[in-house]
Coordinates of C-alpha atoms in Angstrom, one line a residue:
M26 CA -4.8 65.5 -28.5
N27 CA -1.3 64.2 -28.8
T28 CA -1.3 61.1 -31.0
D29 CA 2.4 60.4 -30.2
W30 CA 1.6 59.5 -26.6
T31 CA -0.7 56.5 -26.7
D32 CA -2.1 54.9 -23.5
L33 CA 0.4 52.0 -23.9
R34 CA 3.4 54.3 -24.4
A35 CA 2.5 56.5 -21.4
R36 CA 1.9 53.6 -19.0
T37 CA 5.0 51.8 -20.2
A38 CA 7.1 55.0 -19.7
L39 CA 5.7 55.6 -16.2
R40 CA 6.4 52.1 -15.1
K41 CA 10.0 52.3 -16.4
I42 CA 10.5 55.6 -14.6
F43 CA 9.1 54.2 -11.3
D44 CA 11.3 51.1 -11.6
A45 CA 14.4 53.3 -12.3
A46 CA 13.8 55.3 -9.1
V47 CA 13.5 52.1 -7.0
A48 CA 16.6 50.5 -8.6
S49 CA 18.8 53.5 -7.9
C50 CA 18.4 52.8 -4.1
D51 CA 19.3 49.1 -4.2
P52 CA 21.5 48.5 -1.0
K53 CA 23.7 46.1 -2.9
L54 CA 24.9 49.0 -5.1
T55 CA 25.4 51.5 -2.3
I56 CA 26.6 49.9 0.9
A57 CA 30.2 48.8 0.2
R58 CA 31.4 52.4 -0.4
A59 CA 29.8 53.7 2.8
L60 CA 31.4 51.3 5.2
P61 CA 33.7 52.7 8.0
A62 CA 37.2 51.6 8.8
K63 CA 37.4 47.9 9.7
P64 CA 37.6 47.3 13.5
K65 CA 40.5 45.8 15.4
G66 CA 38.1 43.6 17.2
R67 CA 34.6 42.2 16.2
C68 CA 31.9 43.8 14.1
I69 CA 28.4 43.4 15.3
V70 CA 25.6 44.2 12.8
V71 CA 22.2 45.1 14.1
G72 CA 19.3 46.8 12.3
A73 CA 15.6 47.1 11.5
G74 CA 13.6 48.1 8.5
K75 CA 12.3 46.9 5.2
A76 CA 15.8 47.1 3.6
S77 CA 17.8 45.8 6.6
A78 CA 18.2 42.2 5.3
A79 CA 19.5 43.4 1.9
M80 CA 21.8 45.9 3.7
A81 CA 23.1 43.1 5.9
A82 CA 23.8 40.9 3.0
G83 CA 25.8 43.7 1.4
I84 CA 28.1 44.0 4.5
D85 CA 28.6 40.2 4.7
A86 CA 29.7 40.1 1.1
A87 CA 32.0 43.2 1.4
W88 CA 33.8 42.1 4.6
P89 CA 34.7 38.4 4.3
D90 CA 37.8 39.0 6.4
V91 CA 36.2 40.6 9.4
D92 CA 35.0 38.8 12.6
L93 CA 31.3 39.5 11.7
S94 CA 28.0 38.5 13.4
G95 CA 24.7 40.1 14.3
V96 CA 21.0 40.2 13.9
V97 CA 18.6 42.3 11.9
V98 CA 14.8 42.3 11.5
T99 CA 12.7 43.1 8.5
R100 CA 9.0 42.8 7.5
H101 CA 7.5 39.4 6.8
G102 CA 8.3 38.6 3.2
H103 CA 11.2 40.9 2.9
A104 CA 14.0 38.6 4.2
V105 CA 16.9 37.5 2.1
P106 CA 20.0 35.5 3.3
A107 CA 22.7 37.6 4.9
G108 CA 25.5 35.1 5.5
R109 CA 26.8 35.4 9.0
I110 CA 24.1 37.9 10.0
E111 CA 20.8 36.4 11.2
V112 CA 17.7 37.8 9.6
L113 CA 14.4 37.9 11.6
E114 CA 10.9 38.8 10.4
A115 CA 8.2 40.7 12.3
S116 CA 5.0 42.6 11.7
H117 CA 4.5 46.0 10.1
P118 CA 3.0 48.5 10.5
V119 CA 1.7 47.3 13.9
P120 CA 4.3 45.5 16.0
D121 CA 3.9 42.0 17.3
D122 CA 5.7 39.6 19.7
S123 CA 8.4 39.0 17.0
S124 CA 9.1 42.8 17.0
K125 CA 9.7 42.7 20.7
A126 CA 11.9 39.6 20.5
A127 CA 14.0 41.2 17.8
A128 CA 14.6 44.3 19.9
L129 CA 15.7 42.2 22.9
R130 CA 18.0 40.1 20.6
M131 CA 19.7 43.3 19.4
L132 CA 20.3 44.7 22.9
R133 CA 21.9 41.4 23.9
A134 CA 24.0 41.4 20.7
V135 CA 25.7 44.6 21.7
E136 CA 26.4 43.8 25.4
G137 CA 29.9 43.3 26.7
L138 CA 31.7 44.9 23.8
S139 CA 35.1 46.7 23.9
A140 CA 36.5 49.9 22.5
D141 CA 38.1 47.8 19.7
D142 CA 34.7 46.5 18.5
L143 CA 32.4 48.1 16.0
V144 CA 28.6 48.1 15.9
I145 CA 27.0 48.9 12.5
A146 CA 23.3 49.8 12.9
L147 CA 21.3 49.4 9.7
M148 CA 18.2 51.6 9.6
S149 CA 15.5 51.9 7.0
G150 CA 11.8 52.6 6.8
G151 CA 9.6 50.5 8.9
G152 CA 12.2 50.0 11.7
S153 CA 10.0 51.6 14.3
A154 CA 7.4 48.9 14.2
L155 CA 9.8 46.0 13.4
M156 CA 12.0 46.7 16.5
T157 CA 9.7 47.4 19.5
L158 CA 10.5 47.3 23.1
P159 CA 8.0 49.2 25.3
A160 CA 9.3 51.3 28.1
F161 CA 8.2 50.1 31.6
P162 CA 5.4 49.7 32.6
M163 CA 4.0 49.5 29.1
T164 CA 3.1 46.2 27.6
L165 CA 3.3 45.1 23.9
A166 CA -0.5 45.5 23.8
D167 CA -0.1 49.1 24.9
K168 CA 2.5 49.8 22.2
Q169 CA 0.3 48.2 19.6
A170 CA -2.6 50.5 20.6
V171 CA -0.3 53.5 20.4
N172 CA 0.8 52.5 16.9
R173 CA -2.7 52.1 15.6
A174 CA -3.7 55.5 17.0
L175 CA -0.7 57.2 15.5
L176 CA -1.4 55.6 12.1
A177 CA -5.0 56.9 12.1
C178 CA -4.6 60.3 13.6
G179 CA -3.1 62.2 10.6
A180 CA 0.3 63.0 12.2
T181 CA 3.4 63.1 10.0
I182 CA 5.9 60.3 10.2
A183 CA 8.3 62.6 12.0
E184 CA 5.7 63.4 14.6
M185 CA 4.9 59.7 15.0
N186 CA 8.5 58.9 15.7
V187 CA 8.9 61.6 18.4
V188 CA 6.1 59.8 20.3
R189 CA 7.6 56.3 19.6
K190 CA 11.1 57.3 20.8
H191 CA 9.8 58.4 24.2
L192 CA 7.8 55.3 24.7
S193 CA 10.6 52.9 23.9
A194 CA 13.4 51.1 25.8
I195 CA 15.6 50.9 22.6
K196 CA 14.8 53.8 20.3
G197 CA 16.0 57.4 20.5
G198 CA 19.7 56.5 21.1
R199 CA 19.2 53.8 23.8
L200 CA 20.7 51.1 21.6
A201 CA 23.9 53.1 21.3
L202 CA 24.1 53.5 25.0
A203 CA 23.9 49.7 25.5
A204 CA 26.8 49.3 23.0
R205 CA 29.3 51.4 24.9
P206 CA 32.3 51.6 24.7
A207 CA 32.2 50.1 21.2
R208 CA 32.3 52.4 18.2
V209 CA 28.9 52.8 16.5
T210 CA 28.3 53.6 12.9
T211 CA 24.8 54.0 11.5
L212 CA 24.0 53.3 7.8
V213 CA 20.7 54.7 6.7
I214 CA 18.3 54.3 3.8
S215 CA 16.1 57.3 4.3
D216 CA 12.3 57.3 3.9
I217 CA 11.8 60.5 5.9
P218 CA 11.0 63.9 4.5
G219 CA 14.2 65.9 5.0
D220 CA 16.4 62.8 5.5
D221 CA 16.8 63.3 9.3
P222 CA 18.7 60.2 10.3
A223 CA 17.5 60.3 13.9
A224 CA 13.9 60.0 12.7
I225 CA 14.5 56.9 10.6
G226 CA 13.4 53.8 12.6
S227 CA 13.1 56.3 15.5
G228 CA 16.9 56.6 15.8
P229 CA 17.9 53.8 18.1
S230 CA 21.7 54.4 17.5
L231 CA 21.7 58.2 17.3
P232 CA 21.2 61.1 19.8
D233 CA 17.7 62.5 20.1
R234 CA 16.9 66.2 19.9
S235 CA 13.2 65.8 20.7
T236 CA 11.8 65.8 24.2
K237 CA 9.0 64.2 26.2
A238 CA 7.3 67.6 26.3
E239 CA 7.2 67.6 22.5
A240 CA 5.8 64.1 22.5
R241 CA 3.1 65.1 25.0
E242 CA 2.2 68.1 22.8
I243 CA 1.8 65.9 19.7
V244 CA -0.5 63.6 21.7
R245 CA -2.6 66.5 22.8
R246 CA -2.7 68.2 19.4
F247 CA -4.0 65.0 17.6
A248 CA -6.2 64.0 20.5
I249 CA -4.5 60.6 20.7
D250 CA -6.1 58.3 23.2
L251 CA -3.0 56.8 24.9
P252 CA -3.2 53.7 27.3
E253 CA -2.6 54.7 30.9
A254 CA 0.8 53.1 31.0
A255 CA 2.0 55.2 28.0
R256 CA 0.8 58.4 29.7
L257 CA 2.8 57.5 32.8
V258 CA 5.9 57.0 30.7
L259 CA 5.6 60.4 29.1
E260 CA 5.2 62.0 32.5
Q261 CA 8.5 60.5 33.8
A262 CA 11.6 62.7 34.1
D263 CA 14.2 60.5 32.3
E264 CA 15.0 61.6 28.8
T265 CA 16.5 60.0 25.7
P266 CA 20.3 60.6 25.2
K267 CA 20.9 64.0 23.6
P268 CA 23.7 65.3 21.3
G269 CA 27.0 65.1 23.1
E270 CA 26.0 62.2 25.2
I271 CA 26.6 59.6 22.4
D272 CA 28.5 59.8 19.2
A273 CA 26.8 60.1 15.8
D274 CA 28.7 58.6 12.9
V275 CA 26.0 58.3 10.3
R276 CA 26.0 57.8 6.6
I277 CA 23.1 58.0 4.2
L278 CA 23.1 55.3 1.5
A279 CA 20.0 56.2 -0.3
A280 CA 17.3 58.9 0.0
P281 CA 14.1 60.1 -1.8
S282 CA 16.1 62.9 -3.5
L283 CA 18.4 60.4 -5.2
A284 CA 15.5 58.3 -6.3
L285 CA 13.8 61.3 -7.9
E286 CA 17.0 62.3 -9.7
A287 CA 17.1 58.7 -11.1
A288 CA 13.5 59.1 -12.2
A289 CA 14.2 62.4 -13.8
G290 CA 17.0 60.7 -15.8
A291 CA 14.7 58.0 -17.0
A292 CA 12.1 60.7 -17.9
R293 CA 14.6 62.5 -20.1
D294 CA 15.4 59.2 -21.8
A295 CA 11.7 58.9 -22.6
G296 CA 11.5 62.3 -24.2
L297 CA 9.9 64.1 -21.2
N298 CA 10.8 67.4 -19.4
P299 CA 11.1 66.3 -15.8
I300 CA 10.2 68.7 -13.0
I301 CA 11.1 67.7 -9.5
L302 CA 8.6 69.4 -7.2
G303 CA 10.2 68.1 -4.0
D304 CA 11.2 65.0 -2.0
A305 CA 9.5 65.9 1.2
I306 CA 5.9 66.7 0.3
E307 CA 3.5 65.9 3.1
G308 CA -0.2 66.5 3.7
E309 CA -3.5 64.6 3.2
A310 CA -3.1 62.2 0.3
R311 CA -6.4 63.0 -1.5
E312 CA -5.8 66.8 -1.1
L313 CA -2.3 66.4 -2.7
G314 CA -4.1 64.8 -5.6
T315 CA -6.2 67.9 -6.1
V316 CA -3.1 70.1 -5.9
M317 CA -1.2 68.0 -8.4
A318 CA -4.1 68.1 -10.9
G319 CA -3.9 71.9 -10.8
I320 CA -0.2 71.9 -11.6
A321 CA -0.7 69.4 -14.4
R322 CA -3.3 71.6 -15.9
S323 CA -0.9 74.6 -15.7
V324 CA 1.6 72.6 -17.7
A325 CA -1.0 71.7 -20.3
G326 CA -2.6 75.1 -20.5
H327 CA 0.2 77.6 -19.9
A328 CA 3.5 75.6 -20.3
Q329 CA 4.2 76.4 -16.6
P330 CA 6.4 75.4 -14.8
A331 CA 7.6 73.6 -18.0
P332 CA 6.2 72.8 -21.4
A333 CA 4.7 69.5 -22.3
P334 CA 5.6 66.7 -22.7
A335 CA 6.5 67.0 -19.1
L336 CA 6.7 64.8 -16.0
L337 CA 5.9 66.1 -12.5
L338 CA 7.9 64.2 -9.9
S339 CA 7.5 64.3 -6.1
G340 CA 8.4 62.2 -3.1
G341 CA 7.7 62.2 0.6
E342 CA 5.0 60.7 2.8
T343 CA 1.4 61.9 2.8
T344 CA -1.2 60.9 5.3
V345 CA -4.6 59.3 5.2
T346 CA -6.8 60.4 8.1
I347 CA -9.4 57.8 8.9
G348 CA -12.6 59.0 10.5
R349 CA -14.7 57.0 13.0
G350 CA -16.6 55.1 10.3
P351 CA -15.5 51.9 8.7
A352 CA -12.6 52.1 6.2
G353 CA -12.0 50.0 3.1
R354 CA -8.6 48.9 1.7
G355 CA -6.0 51.2 0.5
G356 CA -2.8 53.2 1.1
R357 CA -1.4 56.7 0.7
N358 CA -0.5 56.2 -3.0
T359 CA -3.8 54.8 -4.2
E360 CA -5.7 57.4 -2.2
F361 CA -3.6 60.1 -3.8
L362 CA -4.3 58.8 -7.3
L363 CA -8.0 58.5 -6.7
G364 CA -8.0 62.1 -5.5
L365 CA -6.0 63.1 -8.6
V366 CA -8.1 61.3 -11.1
I367 CA -11.3 62.8 -9.7
A368 CA -9.8 66.3 -9.8
L369 CA -8.6 65.8 -13.4
S370 CA -12.1 64.7 -14.4
G371 CA -11.1 63.0 -17.6
T372 CA -8.6 65.6 -18.8
S373 CA -7.0 64.3 -21.9
D374 CA -3.3 63.4 -22.3
I375 CA -2.5 63.1 -18.6
W376 CA -1.4 59.9 -16.9
A377 CA 0.2 59.2 -13.5
I378 CA 1.8 56.5 -11.4
A379 CA 2.3 56.6 -7.6
G380 CA 3.8 53.9 -5.5
D381 CA 5.7 53.1 -2.3
S382 CA 9.3 52.3 -3.1
D383 CA 9.2 49.3 -0.8
G384 CA 6.6 47.6 -2.9
I385 CA 3.8 47.8 -0.3
D386 CA 1.3 50.7 -0.2
G387 CA 0.0 50.6 3.4
T388 CA -0.8 47.0 4.2
E389 CA -1.8 45.8 0.8
D390 CA 0.0 43.6 -1.8
A391 CA 0.5 46.4 -4.3
A392 CA 3.0 49.2 -4.5
G393 CA 0.4 51.6 -5.9
A394 CA -1.4 52.1 -9.2
L395 CA -1.6 53.9 -12.6
I396 CA -4.3 56.3 -13.9
G397 CA -5.0 57.6 -17.4
P398 CA -7.4 59.9 -19.2
D399 CA -10.0 57.1 -19.5
T400 CA -9.9 55.9 -15.8
L401 CA -13.2 57.5 -14.8
K402 CA -14.9 56.4 -18.0
R403 CA -13.8 52.8 -17.5
A404 CA -14.8 52.9 -13.9
A405 CA -18.3 54.2 -14.8
A406 CA -18.7 51.4 -17.3
R407 CA -18.1 48.9 -14.5
G408 CA -20.5 50.7 -12.1
L409 CA -17.7 52.0 -9.9
D410 CA -18.3 55.4 -8.3
A411 CA -14.9 57.0 -7.7
R412 CA -16.1 59.5 -5.2
A413 CA -17.8 56.9 -3.1
Y414 CA -14.7 54.7 -3.1
L415 CA -12.6 57.8 -2.0
A416 CA -15.1 58.6 0.8
A417 CA -14.8 55.0 2.0
H418 CA -10.9 55.0 1.9
D419 CA -11.3 52.0 -0.5
S420 CA -8.9 53.1 -3.2
Y421 CA -7.2 49.7 -3.4
T422 CA -10.5 48.0 -4.3
F423 CA -11.2 50.7 -6.9
F424 CA -8.0 50.2 -8.8
D425 CA -8.0 46.4 -8.3
R426 CA -11.3 46.2 -10.1
L427 CA -10.0 48.3 -13.0
G428 CA -6.8 46.1 -13.2
D429 CA -4.7 49.2 -12.6
L430 CA -2.7 48.2 -9.5
V431 CA 1.1 48.2 -9.7
R432 CA 2.5 45.0 -8.1
T433 CA 6.3 44.8 -7.8
G434 CA 6.6 42.5 -4.8
P435 CA 9.0 43.5 -1.9
T436 CA 11.8 45.6 -3.4
L437 CA 14.2 45.3 -0.4
T438 CA 14.7 49.0 -0.2
N439 CA 12.6 52.0 1.0
V440 CA 12.9 55.6 0.1
N441 CA 9.2 56.5 0.6
D442 CA 6.6 57.3 -2.0
I443 CA 7.4 58.1 -5.7
R444 CA 4.8 60.0 -7.6
A445 CA 5.0 60.9 -11.3
V446 CA 2.4 62.7 -13.4
L447 CA 2.9 62.7 -17.2
I448 CA 1.4 65.6 -19.3
A449 CA 1.8 64.6 -22.9
S450 CA 0.6 67.7 -24.7
G451 CA -0.2 71.4 -24.1
K452 CA 0.5 74.9 -25.3
P453 CA 4.1 75.6 -26.3
A454 CA 6.2 77.7 -24.0
M455 CA 6.2 81.5 -24.5
R456 CA 9.4 83.0 -25.9

C-alpha cells in the first residue's frame, strides 16, 4: 500500500484535475480569437446549447463596434447576460414549447439579410433538444416522443443526431438556407466523439452528409417506435442540404481532446503519469467501467501501459440502455463509476472521478461522482447493495447516500464526459 497517497490527497487531486479540464474550455477564453472578419453590414448571432449564452457574451464583449443583435437558447439554469444578444432558456434533454419557440425566433432573426451581413451560429452540446422545430406534419409531442425513445435505445449521440436532423425544419443545414445570402460562420464547442461539427446540435448551419435512408436504418436497427407522423417525414423525398449547397465556415473553440490535455497537465503537476486513452470512447457505461478496471489493474500489476502513480484519462459519451422495467436516478458518469467500483472490488490504491463537463450528469444536479478503495466497504456499512443499485440504474442515489457526488453547478461549457482513474502504487516498470 502506498502511504504517500492518502484518500484525501487522491480525492483532492482528482477534483483539481477535473476542474482544470473544464476550465480549459471556458468560452470567455477562446471565442475572441476565433471570430471571423467583421461584416460591412449587421451581425446576427444565433445559437443553441449549454454553452451558447457564455459564447454569446464573449462575442458581445469582443465586438462593441459592430451592429450586433441576435438570440440564443440554453438549458434552464445555464443563462448568463449576453449584452445585445437575447438569451432564452428551454428544456433538456427532452424539448418543450420553449425549445420550439426558440427555433422559430432564430429563423425569423436570419430572414431578410443581405450579402453584407454576417450570421454567427454558436453551437454546443444540448443544442438538438434546446432548438426544436418538428418537420411537418409532426407535432412537438411527436418530437418529444422521438427524443425519449432515442435517449433510451442505446444509440450513440451521432446516431441520434442523424435521426433528429431528418425530422427537423431547422437542423441539418436548414438554418443556413434561411440566412441566404448572408455569410454564415459557425463557432463550435464540441461534445461529440470525433468532433464532427455537423453533428453538434444536429448542425443547423452546416451541410449534412447523412441521408434519410441512414436515419431509417438507425430506427430499424434500434427498434425505435416512431410516431406515425415521424415515419411519414422519413419516407418523404426531400433531403437536408448537402456539401456544395451551402458554405461551411466552421471553427472549433473547444473539444474533448483539449480538455484531456489540460487534465494531463494538471496530473503531471500532481506527480502522476497521465495516459490519455482517447477522447471518443463510446459504449455501455457500466461495461466501460469493467474495461477501465482491467486497465487500472494492469498499471498496478505490470506497469502497463505506464508505471504508477498513474492517471488513466478518457473522454467521449457512453450510453445507458434502459430496459422495460422502472429505472432509478442516474447518468452516464455515475453508472460508469458504479460499474468500475464493482469490477475493482475493493482493490487498494485506486481512486476515480467521472463527470459531465457541463456540470449535469443526465438530468440530475450533480456532474458525477468520486470513488475510492473503501467505497464498497462504506456502502455495505450503510446497507447499500452496489449491484442492486446498478441493476436498477440508480447510481445517483447510491453515490448521494455515500456523500460522494461531485456538484459543480452549471459550468457554461460542454466538452462531454471527463473520466480519470488514479492508480497510486504498483510494480515498477521493467527496464
